[in-house]
Every structure is written in structure tokens, then in C-alpha cells.
Tab-separated table of N, CA and C in Angstrom:
chain	number	residue	atom	x	y	z
N	1	MET	N	0.834	-1.186	0.000
N	1	MET	CA	0.000	0.000	0.000
N	1	MET	C	0.872	1.239	0.000
N	2	GLY	N	0.499	2.206	-0.827
N	2	GLY	CA	1.208	3.476	-0.838
N	2	GLY	C	0.762	4.346	0.326
N	3	ASP	N	1.468	5.458	0.520
N	3	ASP	CA	1.132	6.367	1.624
N	3	ASP	C	-0.288	6.906	1.523
N	4	ASP	N	-0.738	7.241	0.306
N	4	ASP	CA	-2.100	7.740	0.120
N	4	ASP	C	-3.129	6.678	0.473
N	5	ALA	N	-2.855	5.438	0.082
N	5	ALA	CA	-3.778	4.349	0.379
N	5	ALA	C	-3.857	4.097	1.882
N	6	VAL	N	-2.715	4.160	2.555
N	6	VAL	CA	-2.690	3.968	4.012
N	6	VAL	C	-3.473	5.074	4.706
N	7	MET	N	-3.284	6.314	4.275
N	7	MET	CA	-4.014	7.428	4.880
N	7	MET	C	-5.515	7.301	4.622
N	8	GLY	N	-5.883	6.880	3.415
N	8	GLY	CA	-7.293	6.673	3.092
N	8	GLY	C	-7.901	5.567	3.930
N	9	PHE	N	-7.144	4.483	4.118
N	9	PHE	CA	-7.597	3.369	4.949
N	9	PHE	C	-7.793	3.832	6.391
N	10	ARG	N	-6.804	4.533	6.940
N	10	ARG	CA	-6.909	5.038	8.321
N	10	ARG	C	-8.104	5.966	8.480
N	11	LYS	N	-8.256	6.869	7.531
N	11	LYS	CA	-9.371	7.817	7.604
N	11	LYS	C	-10.707	7.073	7.560
N	12	TYR	N	-10.801	6.028	6.741
N	12	TYR	CA	-12.039	5.270	6.622
N	12	TYR	C	-12.373	4.515	7.910
N	13	VAL	N	-11.419	3.736	8.415
N	13	VAL	CA	-11.741	2.891	9.569
N	13	VAL	C	-11.800	3.671	10.883
N	14	LEU	N	-11.214	4.855	10.929
N	14	LEU	CA	-11.229	5.645	12.158
N	14	LEU	C	-12.176	6.849	12.094
N	15	GLN	N	-13.082	6.868	11.135
N	15	GLN	CA	-13.938	8.040	10.951
N	15	GLN	C	-14.907	8.296	12.096
N	16	ASP	N	-15.163	7.321	12.945
N	16	ASP	CA	-16.082	7.497	14.074
N	16	ASP	C	-15.342	7.675	15.406
N	17	TYR	N	-14.033	7.534	15.382
N	17	TYR	CA	-13.239	7.488	16.611
N	17	TYR	C	-13.356	8.769	17.439
N	18	SER	N	-13.235	9.915	16.813
N	18	SER	CA	-13.153	11.174	17.562
N	18	SER	C	-14.465	11.568	18.242
N	19	VAL	N	-15.604	11.099	17.767
N	19	VAL	CA	-16.883	11.500	18.366
N	19	VAL	C	-17.390	10.531	19.426
N	20	ASN	N	-16.740	9.395	19.565
N	20	ASN	CA	-17.127	8.420	20.589
N	20	ASN	C	-16.077	8.400	21.686
N	21	THR	N	-16.524	8.269	22.923
N	21	THR	CA	-15.589	8.394	24.037
N	21	THR	C	-15.264	7.086	24.731
N	22	THR	N	-16.078	6.051	24.557
N	22	THR	CA	-15.812	4.804	25.270
N	22	THR	C	-15.036	3.828	24.393
N	23	PHE	N	-14.188	3.054	25.016
N	23	PHE	CA	-13.392	2.063	24.302
N	23	PHE	C	-14.298	1.050	23.601
N	24	LYS	N	-15.354	0.633	24.271
N	24	LYS	CA	-16.281	-0.363	23.722
N	24	LYS	C	-16.845	0.082	22.374
N	25	ILE	N	-17.344	1.298	22.302
N	25	ILE	CA	-17.959	1.787	21.065
N	25	ILE	C	-16.894	2.084	20.015
N	26	ARG	N	-15.753	2.610	20.435
N	26	ARG	CA	-14.661	2.846	19.482
N	26	ARG	C	-14.221	1.530	18.837
N	27	LEU	N	-14.078	0.487	19.640
N	27	LEU	CA	-13.691	-0.823	19.121
N	27	LEU	C	-14.761	-1.371	18.183
N	28	LEU	N	-16.012	-1.277	18.608
N	28	LEU	CA	-17.114	-1.782	17.794
N	28	LEU	C	-17.134	-1.111	16.421
N	29	LEU	N	-17.077	0.214	16.380
N	29	LEU	CA	-17.164	0.925	15.107
N	29	LEU	C	-15.896	0.763	14.266
N	30	PHE	N	-14.736	0.626	14.914
N	30	PHE	CA	-13.511	0.324	14.172
N	30	PHE	C	-13.650	-1.022	13.466
N	31	LEU	N	-14.123	-2.038	14.190
N	31	LEU	CA	-14.287	-3.362	13.591
N	31	LEU	C	-15.382	-3.369	12.528
N	32	PHE	N	-16.438	-2.583	12.728
N	32	PHE	CA	-17.493	-2.463	11.710
N	32	PHE	C	-16.910	-1.895	10.419
N	33	ARG	N	-16.189	-0.788	10.526
N	33	ARG	CA	-15.602	-0.161	9.330
N	33	ARG	C	-14.567	-1.074	8.688
N	34	LEU	N	-13.753	-1.736	9.508
N	34	LEU	CA	-12.741	-2.654	8.981
N	34	LEU	C	-13.416	-3.825	8.260
N	35	SER	N	-14.494	-4.348	8.831
N	35	SER	CA	-15.227	-5.453	8.196
N	35	SER	C	-15.830	-5.020	6.865
N	36	CYS	N	-16.391	-3.811	6.824
N	36	CYS	CA	-16.932	-3.289	5.560
N	36	CYS	C	-15.833	-3.152	4.521
N	37	TRP	N	-14.667	-2.671	4.951
N	37	TRP	CA	-13.536	-2.508	4.043
N	37	TRP	C	-13.066	-3.859	3.518
N	38	VAL	N	-12.999	-4.864	4.396
N	38	VAL	CA	-12.574	-6.206	3.986
N	38	VAL	C	-13.556	-6.776	2.963
N	39	LYS	N	-14.847	-6.549	3.175
N	39	LYS	CA	-15.866	-7.070	2.252
N	39	LYS	C	-15.778	-6.444	0.867
N	40	LEU	N	-15.122	-5.274	0.758
N	40	LEU	CA	-14.967	-4.639	-0.550
N	40	LEU	C	-14.057	-5.452	-1.464
N	41	GLY	N	-13.191	-6.278	-0.884
N	41	GLY	CA	-12.331	-7.132	-1.690
N	41	GLY	C	-10.890	-6.676	-1.680
N	42	GLY	N	-10.136	-7.164	-2.644
N	42	GLY	CA	-8.721	-6.836	-2.737
N	42	GLY	C	-7.876	-7.890	-2.030
N	43	VAL	N	-6.581	-7.710	-2.081
N	43	VAL	CA	-5.630	-8.665	-1.508
N	43	VAL	C	-5.801	-8.786	0.003
N	44	MET	N	-6.068	-7.656	0.663
N	44	MET	CA	-6.196	-7.676	2.124
N	44	MET	C	-7.373	-8.528	2.585
N	45	ARG	N	-8.307	-8.784	1.686
N	45	ARG	CA	-9.456	-9.619	2.041
N	45	ARG	C	-8.999	-10.988	2.534
N	46	TYR	N	-7.963	-11.513	1.916
N	46	TYR	CA	-7.476	-12.839	2.280
N	46	TYR	C	-6.687	-12.824	3.581
N	47	LEU	N	-6.020	-11.724	3.868
N	47	LEU	CA	-5.249	-11.624	5.105
N	47	LEU	C	-6.129	-11.323	6.321
N	48	LEU	N	-7.235	-10.624	6.092
N	48	LEU	CA	-8.101	-10.210	7.192
N	48	LEU	C	-9.466	-10.906	7.142
N	49	PHE	N	-9.497	-12.114	6.590
N	49	PHE	CA	-10.755	-12.845	6.435
N	49	PHE	C	-11.480	-13.083	7.756
N	50	PHE	N	-10.758	-13.103	8.850
N	50	PHE	CA	-11.333	-13.404	10.163
N	50	PHE	C	-12.031	-12.203	10.807
N	51	VAL	N	-11.816	-10.993	10.288
N	51	VAL	CA	-12.358	-9.791	10.932
N	51	VAL	C	-13.888	-9.751	10.914
N	52	PRO	N	-14.568	-9.934	9.759
N	52	PRO	CA	-16.037	-9.873	9.794
N	52	PRO	C	-16.694	-10.886	10.744
N	53	PRO	N	-16.282	-12.159	10.759
N	53	PRO	CA	-16.907	-13.072	11.730
N	53	PRO	C	-16.612	-12.672	13.186
N	54	PHE	N	-15.405	-12.199	13.450
N	54	PHE	CA	-15.075	-11.746	14.806
N	54	PHE	C	-15.931	-10.540	15.188
N	55	TYR	N	-16.116	-9.610	14.246
N	55	TYR	CA	-16.966	-8.446	14.500
N	55	TYR	C	-18.392	-8.891	14.832
N	56	ARG	N	-18.958	-9.814	14.063
N	56	ARG	CA	-20.331	-10.279	14.315
N	56	ARG	C	-20.442	-10.937	15.687
N	57	PHE	N	-19.455	-11.742	16.043
N	57	PHE	CA	-19.465	-12.379	17.367
N	57	PHE	C	-19.435	-11.316	18.458
N	58	LEU	N	-18.534	-10.376	18.340
N	58	LEU	CA	-18.388	-9.333	19.349
N	58	LEU	C	-19.640	-8.455	19.430
N	59	SER	N	-20.127	-8.002	18.278
N	59	SER	CA	-21.258	-7.064	18.289
N	59	SER	C	-22.565	-7.742	18.674
N	60	ASP	N	-22.876	-8.866	18.068
N	60	ASP	CA	-24.162	-9.529	18.330
N	60	ASP	C	-24.190	-10.249	19.665
N	61	TRP	N	-23.219	-11.078	19.923
N	61	TRP	CA	-23.266	-11.949	21.084
N	61	TRP	C	-22.821	-11.256	22.367
N	62	LEU	N	-21.786	-10.455	22.279
N	62	LEU	CA	-21.248	-9.861	23.501
N	62	LEU	C	-21.783	-8.468	23.793
N	63	MET	N	-22.063	-7.682	22.760
N	63	MET	CA	-22.498	-6.301	22.979
N	63	MET	C	-23.977	-6.078	22.707
N	64	SER	N	-24.662	-7.062	22.144
N	64	SER	CA	-26.084	-6.938	21.780
N	64	SER	C	-26.344	-5.734	20.885
N	65	ILE	N	-25.472	-5.543	19.904
N	65	ILE	CA	-25.644	-4.487	18.909
N	65	ILE	C	-25.646	-5.147	17.538
N	66	ASP	N	-26.779	-5.036	16.839
N	66	ASP	CA	-26.907	-5.633	15.515
N	66	ASP	C	-26.747	-4.537	14.467
N	67	LEU	N	-25.518	-4.351	14.013
N	67	LEU	CA	-25.172	-3.392	12.965
N	67	LEU	C	-24.450	-4.182	11.879
N	68	PRO	N	-25.214	-4.753	10.925
N	68	PRO	CA	-24.624	-5.678	9.956
N	68	PRO	C	-23.597	-5.022	9.038
N	69	VAL	N	-22.596	-5.799	8.691
N	69	VAL	CA	-21.617	-5.367	7.704
N	69	VAL	C	-22.355	-5.157	6.389
N	70	GLY	N	-22.103	-4.064	5.742
N	70	GLY	CA	-22.794	-3.744	4.499
N	70	GLY	C	-23.869	-2.692	4.674
N	71	THR	N	-24.222	-2.391	5.921
N	71	THR	CA	-25.164	-1.310	6.178
N	71	THR	C	-24.497	0.002	5.788
N	72	THR	N	-25.235	0.875	5.120
N	72	THR	CA	-24.683	2.164	4.716
N	72	THR	C	-24.754	3.118	5.902
N	73	VAL	N	-23.583	3.502	6.409
N	73	VAL	CA	-23.495	4.378	7.574
N	73	VAL	C	-22.534	5.515	7.248
N	74	GLY	N	-23.011	6.747	7.404
N	74	GLY	CA	-22.186	7.923	7.149
N	74	GLY	C	-21.127	8.102	8.224
N	75	PRO	N	-20.224	9.029	8.013
N	75	PRO	CA	-19.138	9.254	8.967
N	75	PRO	C	-19.633	9.848	10.288
N	76	ARG	N	-18.826	9.639	11.294
N	76	ARG	CA	-19.028	10.211	12.629
N	76	ARG	C	-20.308	9.724	13.303
N	77	LEU	N	-20.625	8.440	13.118
N	77	LEU	CA	-21.741	7.847	13.852
N	77	LEU	C	-21.376	7.830	15.326
N	78	ARG	N	-22.284	8.303	16.147
N	78	ARG	CA	-22.035	8.380	17.589
N	78	ARG	C	-23.034	7.470	18.301
N	79	ILE	N	-22.528	6.621	19.175
N	79	ILE	CA	-23.387	5.702	19.918
N	79	ILE	C	-23.178	5.942	21.407
N	80	PHE	N	-24.283	6.222	22.090
N	80	PHE	CA	-24.264	6.352	23.547
N	80	PHE	C	-24.921	5.120	24.148
N	81	HIS	N	-24.367	4.607	25.218
N	81	HIS	CA	-24.954	3.471	25.947
N	81	HIS	C	-25.281	2.331	24.988
N	82	GLY	N	-24.300	1.907	24.227
N	82	GLY	CA	-24.504	0.907	23.185
N	82	GLY	C	-24.955	-0.438	23.721
N	83	TYR	N	-26.241	-0.669	23.676
N	83	TYR	CA	-26.807	-1.960	24.055
N	83	TYR	C	-28.175	-2.080	23.409
N	84	SER	N	-28.488	-3.262	22.923
N	84	SER	CA	-29.805	-3.564	22.370
N	84	SER	C	-30.162	-2.635	21.204
N	85	ILE	N	-29.212	-2.431	20.298
N	85	ILE	CA	-29.419	-1.615	19.108
N	85	ILE	C	-29.560	-2.552	17.911
N	86	VAL	N	-30.603	-2.325	17.095
N	86	VAL	CA	-30.837	-3.157	15.918
N	86	VAL	C	-30.975	-2.250	14.702
N	87	VAL	N	-30.129	-2.481	13.703
N	87	VAL	CA	-30.186	-1.732	12.448
N	87	VAL	C	-30.268	-2.752	11.322
N	88	GLY	N	-31.286	-2.622	10.469
N	88	GLY	CA	-31.430	-3.524	9.334
N	88	GLY	C	-30.322	-3.348	8.322
N	89	LYS	N	-29.958	-4.432	7.661
N	89	LYS	CA	-28.830	-4.401	6.729
N	89	LYS	C	-29.033	-3.422	5.578
N	90	GLY	N	-30.254	-3.226	5.134
N	90	GLY	CA	-30.505	-2.337	4.014
N	90	GLY	C	-30.730	-0.889	4.408
N	91	ALA	N	-30.741	-0.608	5.701
N	91	ALA	CA	-30.988	0.763	6.164
N	91	ALA	C	-29.830	1.671	5.784
N	92	THR	N	-30.135	2.955	5.665
N	92	THR	CA	-29.121	3.963	5.379
N	92	THR	C	-29.123	4.972	6.513
N	93	ILE	N	-27.944	5.216	7.079
N	93	ILE	CA	-27.804	6.189	8.158
N	93	ILE	C	-26.826	7.254	7.683
N	94	GLY	N	-27.233	8.507	7.759
N	94	GLY	CA	-26.420	9.613	7.281
N	94	GLY	C	-25.273	9.957	8.224
N	95	ALA	N	-24.595	11.041	7.914
N	95	ALA	CA	-23.451	11.508	8.697
N	95	ALA	C	-23.913	12.172	9.988
N	96	ASP	N	-23.065	12.125	10.998
N	96	ASP	CA	-23.247	12.849	12.255
N	96	ASP	C	-24.517	12.466	13.004
N	97	CYS	N	-24.929	11.217	12.914
N	97	CYS	CA	-26.119	10.756	13.636
N	97	CYS	C	-25.739	10.259	15.029
N	98	ILE	N	-26.706	10.318	15.940
N	98	ILE	CA	-26.517	9.864	17.308
N	98	ILE	C	-27.555	8.784	17.601
N	99	ILE	N	-27.080	7.650	18.106
N	99	ILE	CA	-27.960	6.537	18.451
N	99	ILE	C	-27.745	6.186	19.922
N	100	ARG	N	-28.852	5.982	20.627
N	100	ARG	CA	-28.793	5.577	22.029
N	100	ARG	C	-29.326	4.153	22.189
N	101	GLN	N	-29.267	3.641	23.403
N	101	GLN	CA	-29.651	2.259	23.662
N	101	GLN	C	-31.084	1.970	23.235
N	102	GLY	N	-31.280	0.725	22.773
N	102	GLY	CA	-32.613	0.253	22.440
N	102	GLY	C	-33.185	0.737	21.130
N	103	VAL	N	-32.410	1.405	20.302
N	103	VAL	CA	-32.922	1.936	19.032
N	103	VAL	C	-33.071	0.807	18.012
N	104	THR	N	-34.173	0.852	17.258
N	104	THR	CA	-34.420	-0.102	16.178
N	104	THR	C	-34.669	0.670	14.895
N	105	ILE	N	-33.945	0.293	13.839
N	105	ILE	CA	-34.108	0.890	12.509
N	105	ILE	C	-34.218	-0.275	11.538
N	106	GLY	N	-35.400	-0.468	10.935
N	106	GLY	CA	-35.520	-1.616	10.049
N	106	GLY	C	-36.812	-1.680	9.277
N	107	ARG	N	-36.975	-2.780	8.573
N	107	ARG	CA	-38.150	-3.022	7.738
N	107	ARG	C	-39.348	-3.431	8.578
N	108	LYS	N	-40.511	-3.391	7.922
N	108	LYS	CA	-41.694	-4.010	8.509
N	108	LYS	C	-42.216	-5.012	7.492
N	109	ILE	N	-42.930	-5.981	7.980
N	109	ILE	CA	-43.522	-6.999	7.114
N	109	ILE	C	-45.002	-6.680	6.970
N	110	ASP	N	-45.469	-6.530	5.735
N	110	ASP	CA	-46.879	-6.243	5.481
N	110	ASP	C	-47.743	-7.457	5.788
N	111	LYS	N	-49.057	-7.253	5.772
N	111	LYS	CA	-50.003	-8.343	6.044
N	111	LYS	C	-49.820	-9.504	5.089
N	112	ASP	N	-49.391	-9.190	3.862
N	112	ASP	CA	-49.192	-10.222	2.844
N	112	ASP	C	-47.861	-10.946	2.981
N	113	GLY	N	-47.062	-10.567	3.975
N	113	GLY	CA	-45.758	-11.183	4.174
N	113	GLY	C	-44.654	-10.567	3.340
N	114	VAL	N	-44.932	-9.432	2.730
N	114	VAL	CA	-43.950	-8.759	1.871
N	114	VAL	C	-43.200	-7.717	2.704
N	115	PRO	N	-41.872	-7.806	2.739
N	115	PRO	CA	-41.121	-6.800	3.508
N	115	PRO	C	-41.105	-5.452	2.795
N	116	SER	N	-41.138	-4.395	3.584
N	116	SER	CA	-41.071	-3.044	3.034
N	116	SER	C	-39.629	-2.710	2.664
N	117	LYS	N	-39.446	-1.536	2.092
N	117	LYS	CA	-38.090	-1.032	1.890
N	117	LYS	C	-37.526	-0.626	3.245
N	118	ASP	N	-36.219	-0.467	3.285
N	118	ASP	CA	-35.561	-0.079	4.533
N	118	ASP	C	-35.635	1.429	4.743
N	119	PRO	N	-35.573	1.869	6.003
N	119	PRO	CA	-35.590	3.305	6.291
N	119	PRO	C	-34.330	4.011	5.798
N	120	VAL	N	-34.488	5.309	5.531
N	120	VAL	CA	-33.363	6.168	5.166
N	120	VAL	C	-33.305	7.272	6.215
N	121	ILE	N	-32.191	7.334	6.915
N	121	ILE	CA	-31.982	8.320	7.965
N	121	ILE	C	-31.018	9.365	7.409
N	122	SER	N	-31.438	10.622	7.369
N	122	SER	CA	-30.597	11.693	6.819
N	122	SER	C	-29.530	12.125	7.825
N	123	ASP	N	-28.718	13.085	7.452
N	123	ASP	CA	-27.623	13.569	8.296
N	123	ASP	C	-28.140	14.264	9.554
N	124	GLY	N	-27.395	14.091	10.643
N	124	GLY	CA	-27.639	14.842	11.868
N	124	GLY	C	-28.848	14.411	12.675
N	125	VAL	N	-29.367	13.224	12.456
N	125	VAL	CA	-30.544	12.753	13.200
N	125	VAL	C	-30.104	12.204	14.555
N	126	GLU	N	-30.850	12.554	15.587
N	126	GLU	CA	-30.562	12.088	16.946
N	126	GLU	C	-31.709	11.216	17.446
N	127	PHE	N	-31.372	9.997	17.864
N	127	PHE	CA	-32.357	9.050	18.366
N	127	PHE	C	-32.337	9.022	19.884
N	128	GLY	N	-33.500	9.180	20.498
N	128	GLY	CA	-33.619	8.996	21.931
N	128	GLY	C	-33.629	7.507	22.242
N	129	ALA	N	-33.434	7.172	23.497
N	129	ALA	CA	-33.422	5.770	23.911
N	129	ALA	C	-34.727	5.080	23.528
N	130	TYR	N	-34.615	3.858	23.027
N	130	TYR	CA	-35.747	3.002	22.695
N	130	TYR	C	-36.678	3.578	21.637
N	131	SER	N	-36.175	4.455	20.803
N	131	SER	CA	-36.980	4.941	19.686
N	131	SER	C	-36.808	3.984	18.511
N	132	SER	N	-37.742	4.049	17.561
N	132	SER	CA	-37.664	3.144	16.420
N	132	SER	C	-38.174	3.819	15.155
N	133	VAL	N	-37.586	3.417	14.044
N	133	VAL	CA	-38.023	3.841	12.721
N	133	VAL	C	-38.226	2.555	11.936
N	134	ILE	N	-39.483	2.299	11.565
N	134	ILE	CA	-39.825	1.022	10.955
N	134	ILE	C	-40.504	1.244	9.612
N	135	GLY	N	-40.031	0.537	8.588
N	135	GLY	CA	-40.675	0.560	7.285
N	135	GLY	C	-40.013	1.497	6.296
N	136	ASP	N	-40.705	1.711	5.193
N	136	ASP	CA	-40.217	2.556	4.101
N	136	ASP	C	-40.400	4.021	4.504
N	137	VAL	N	-39.493	4.502	5.351
N	137	VAL	CA	-39.617	5.825	5.960
N	137	VAL	C	-38.344	6.611	5.686
N	138	GLU	N	-38.500	7.898	5.442
N	138	GLU	CA	-37.346	8.780	5.335
N	138	GLU	C	-37.423	9.805	6.465
N	139	VAL	N	-36.360	9.855	7.253
N	139	VAL	CA	-36.269	10.823	8.350
N	139	VAL	C	-35.380	11.961	7.859
N	140	GLY	N	-35.932	13.178	7.839
N	140	GLY	CA	-35.219	14.336	7.314
N	140	GLY	C	-34.023	14.732	8.160
N	141	ALA	N	-33.184	15.565	7.610
N	141	ALA	CA	-31.951	16.002	8.276
N	141	ALA	C	-32.257	16.733	9.581
N	142	ASN	N	-31.402	16.512	10.550
N	142	ASN	CA	-31.423	17.211	11.842
N	142	ASN	C	-32.689	16.983	12.660
N	143	CYS	N	-33.355	15.856	12.464
N	143	CYS	CA	-34.525	15.521	13.279
N	143	CYS	C	-34.078	15.012	14.644
N	144	ARG	N	-34.924	15.202	15.634
N	144	ARG	CA	-34.695	14.699	16.986
N	144	ARG	C	-35.863	13.811	17.356
N	145	LEU	N	-35.569	12.548	17.684
N	145	LEU	CA	-36.603	11.605	18.090
N	145	LEU	C	-36.480	11.382	19.587
N	146	GLY	N	-37.544	11.621	20.316
N	146	GLY	CA	-37.526	11.484	21.761
N	146	GLY	C	-37.530	10.038	22.213
N	147	VAL	N	-37.517	9.869	23.509
N	147	VAL	CA	-37.502	8.541	24.127
N	147	VAL	C	-38.772	7.784	23.761
N	148	GLY	N	-38.606	6.551	23.281
N	148	GLY	CA	-39.744	5.681	23.032
N	148	GLY	C	-40.597	6.028	21.832
N	149	VAL	N	-40.158	6.899	20.958
N	149	VAL	CA	-40.939	7.284	19.788
N	149	VAL	C	-40.855	6.192	18.724
N	150	SER	N	-41.993	5.888	18.108
N	150	SER	CA	-42.029	4.967	16.976
N	150	SER	C	-42.444	5.745	15.741
N	151	VAL	N	-41.611	5.718	14.719
N	151	VAL	CA	-41.860	6.480	13.499
N	151	VAL	C	-42.215	5.514	12.374
N	152	TYR	N	-43.399	5.740	11.773
N	152	TYR	CA	-43.868	4.915	10.666
N	152	TYR	C	-44.141	5.741	9.414
N	153	GLU	N	-43.960	7.054	9.486
N	153	GLU	CA	-44.210	7.945	8.365
N	153	GLU	C	-42.999	8.859	8.174
N	154	ASN	N	-42.868	9.410	6.983
N	154	ASN	CA	-41.758	10.316	6.681
N	154	ASN	C	-41.782	11.522	7.613
N	155	LEU	N	-40.591	11.984	7.987
N	155	LEU	CA	-40.468	13.175	8.817
N	155	LEU	C	-39.744	14.263	8.028
N	156	PRO	N	-40.272	15.484	8.035
N	156	PRO	CA	-39.573	16.575	7.345
N	156	PRO	C	-38.314	16.965	8.114
N	157	PRO	N	-37.360	17.614	7.468
N	157	PRO	CA	-36.134	18.046	8.151
N	157	PRO	C	-36.443	18.931	9.362
N	158	ASN	N	-35.564	18.870	10.346
N	158	ASN	CA	-35.615	19.695	11.559
N	158	ASN	C	-36.819	19.427	12.449
N	159	SER	N	-37.437	18.267	12.314
N	159	SER	CA	-38.575	17.908	13.168
N	159	SER	C	-38.096	17.476	14.543
N	160	ILE	N	-38.919	17.728	15.533
N	160	ILE	CA	-38.700	17.201	16.882
N	160	ILE	C	-39.932	16.370	17.206
N	161	VAL	N	-39.728	15.091	17.504
N	161	VAL	CA	-40.843	14.176	17.727
N	161	VAL	C	-40.731	13.609	19.134
N	162	VAL	N	-41.820	13.720	19.890
N	162	VAL	CA	-41.848	13.164	21.250
N	162	VAL	C	-43.025	12.220	21.369
N	163	ALA	N	-42.932	11.312	22.325
N	163	ALA	CA	-44.014	10.362	22.564
N	163	ALA	C	-45.172	11.074	23.244
N	164	GLN	N	-46.350	10.522	23.055
N	164	GLN	CA	-47.547	11.081	23.678
N	164	GLN	C	-47.435	10.985	25.195
N	165	LYS	N	-47.981	11.945	25.871
N	165	LYS	CA	-47.978	11.942	27.331
N	165	LYS	C	-48.671	10.680	27.827
N	166	TYR	N	-48.141	10.111	28.865
N	166	TYR	CA	-48.738	8.890	29.396
N	166	TYR	C	-50.112	9.192	29.983
N	167	ARG	N	-50.913	8.129	30.085
N	167	ARG	CA	-52.219	8.256	30.746
N	167	ARG	C	-52.489	6.987	31.505
N	168	VAL	N	-53.152	7.102	32.602
N	168	VAL	CA	-53.505	5.952	33.433
N	168	VAL	C	-54.822	5.375	32.905
N	169	ILE	N	-54.821	4.078	32.598
N	169	ILE	CA	-56.040	3.458	32.086
N	169	ILE	C	-56.690	2.552	33.117
N	170	ALA	N	-56.003	2.234	34.188
N	170	ALA	CA	-56.583	1.411	35.254
N	170	ALA	C	-55.780	1.676	36.524
N	171	GLY	N	-56.362	1.426	37.619
N	171	GLY	CA	-55.636	1.579	38.885
N	171	GLY	C	-56.542	2.202	39.935
N	172	SER	N	-56.000	2.283	41.113
N	172	SER	CA	-56.827	2.819	42.203
N	172	SER	C	-56.381	4.205	42.607
């Protein structure tokens, strides 16, 4: 590899490093980017063949984070409290997004058993804990999703979405 190729490789696999503060998330995203790079092919694919399976073991089994290799993820993805996060393989996540624990981004299955298209998350979207975006949905740039919000329809840019106020339906 030439100097330019090495710098490009470093920039690619370390693009999330500066915005994440914990070793766990830095390691996870480094291995995710490295696995994506290995899947692109080339000579290094044969030398680093073990990285994608190791990443899946670490992310799925040990960290409970399902971020499949091949998912389109923009630079500077930030993960807080990384646990119980599920992202569908076909989903697209833009640059500078923030994901917290319990977030789900993925398809839905229609009544006929036909899966929908995957969600598209634009740049700068922030997910509150346990929020979800399900189905053929586009979330506009710089949206903020509150705790426990479920999104099933397109959101315009700069939206702030919060869950409905709780109500007591039974009790004394």
C-alpha cells in the first residue's frame, strides 16, 4: 500500500473514533468499518478474512448491537450506551447521527408477508433511547426523536418528535 492508500484506509476505519468516548464503542465501530472494508475485496481480504466473523461475534453476542456489515453508515456515527441496538442491513444512516440504547431501525412486514423497503436516515438525526423507525420511511436532516418514539411515516427536516404523554387506564 502506498502512503495515500494507508491514509485513506486510516481515515475510513477511524472516521467514528473522535466523536465516541468509550473504548467499547470505538472498538465496535472500528471493527465495523474494517469489516466493511474487507468485504470490498482486494488482496487484504485474504489476510483479514477473520475480521467480519469476529466483529459479528463481538457485536451480536457480547455487545447486543446488531449493525450488519454492508449497512450504509455515514461518517461520525455516535453511539451512547450501546446496548440492544438493531439496524437492518438495508438501512441507510447519514453523517453525524446519534444513536442511544434500544434503538431499532428496520423493515416491517406487510399483512401479505412482503417486507417493506428499509428506512433512510438523513444527516444529523438524533435518536432517543428506545426509539424506532420502521418501514419505508425517510427521516429528514437534523430531526430529533424522543424517548420511546415509533416512526412509521416520513419526517420533514428539523422535526422534533416526542411520545404522547402517558395516561392511566386502570388503577386505584
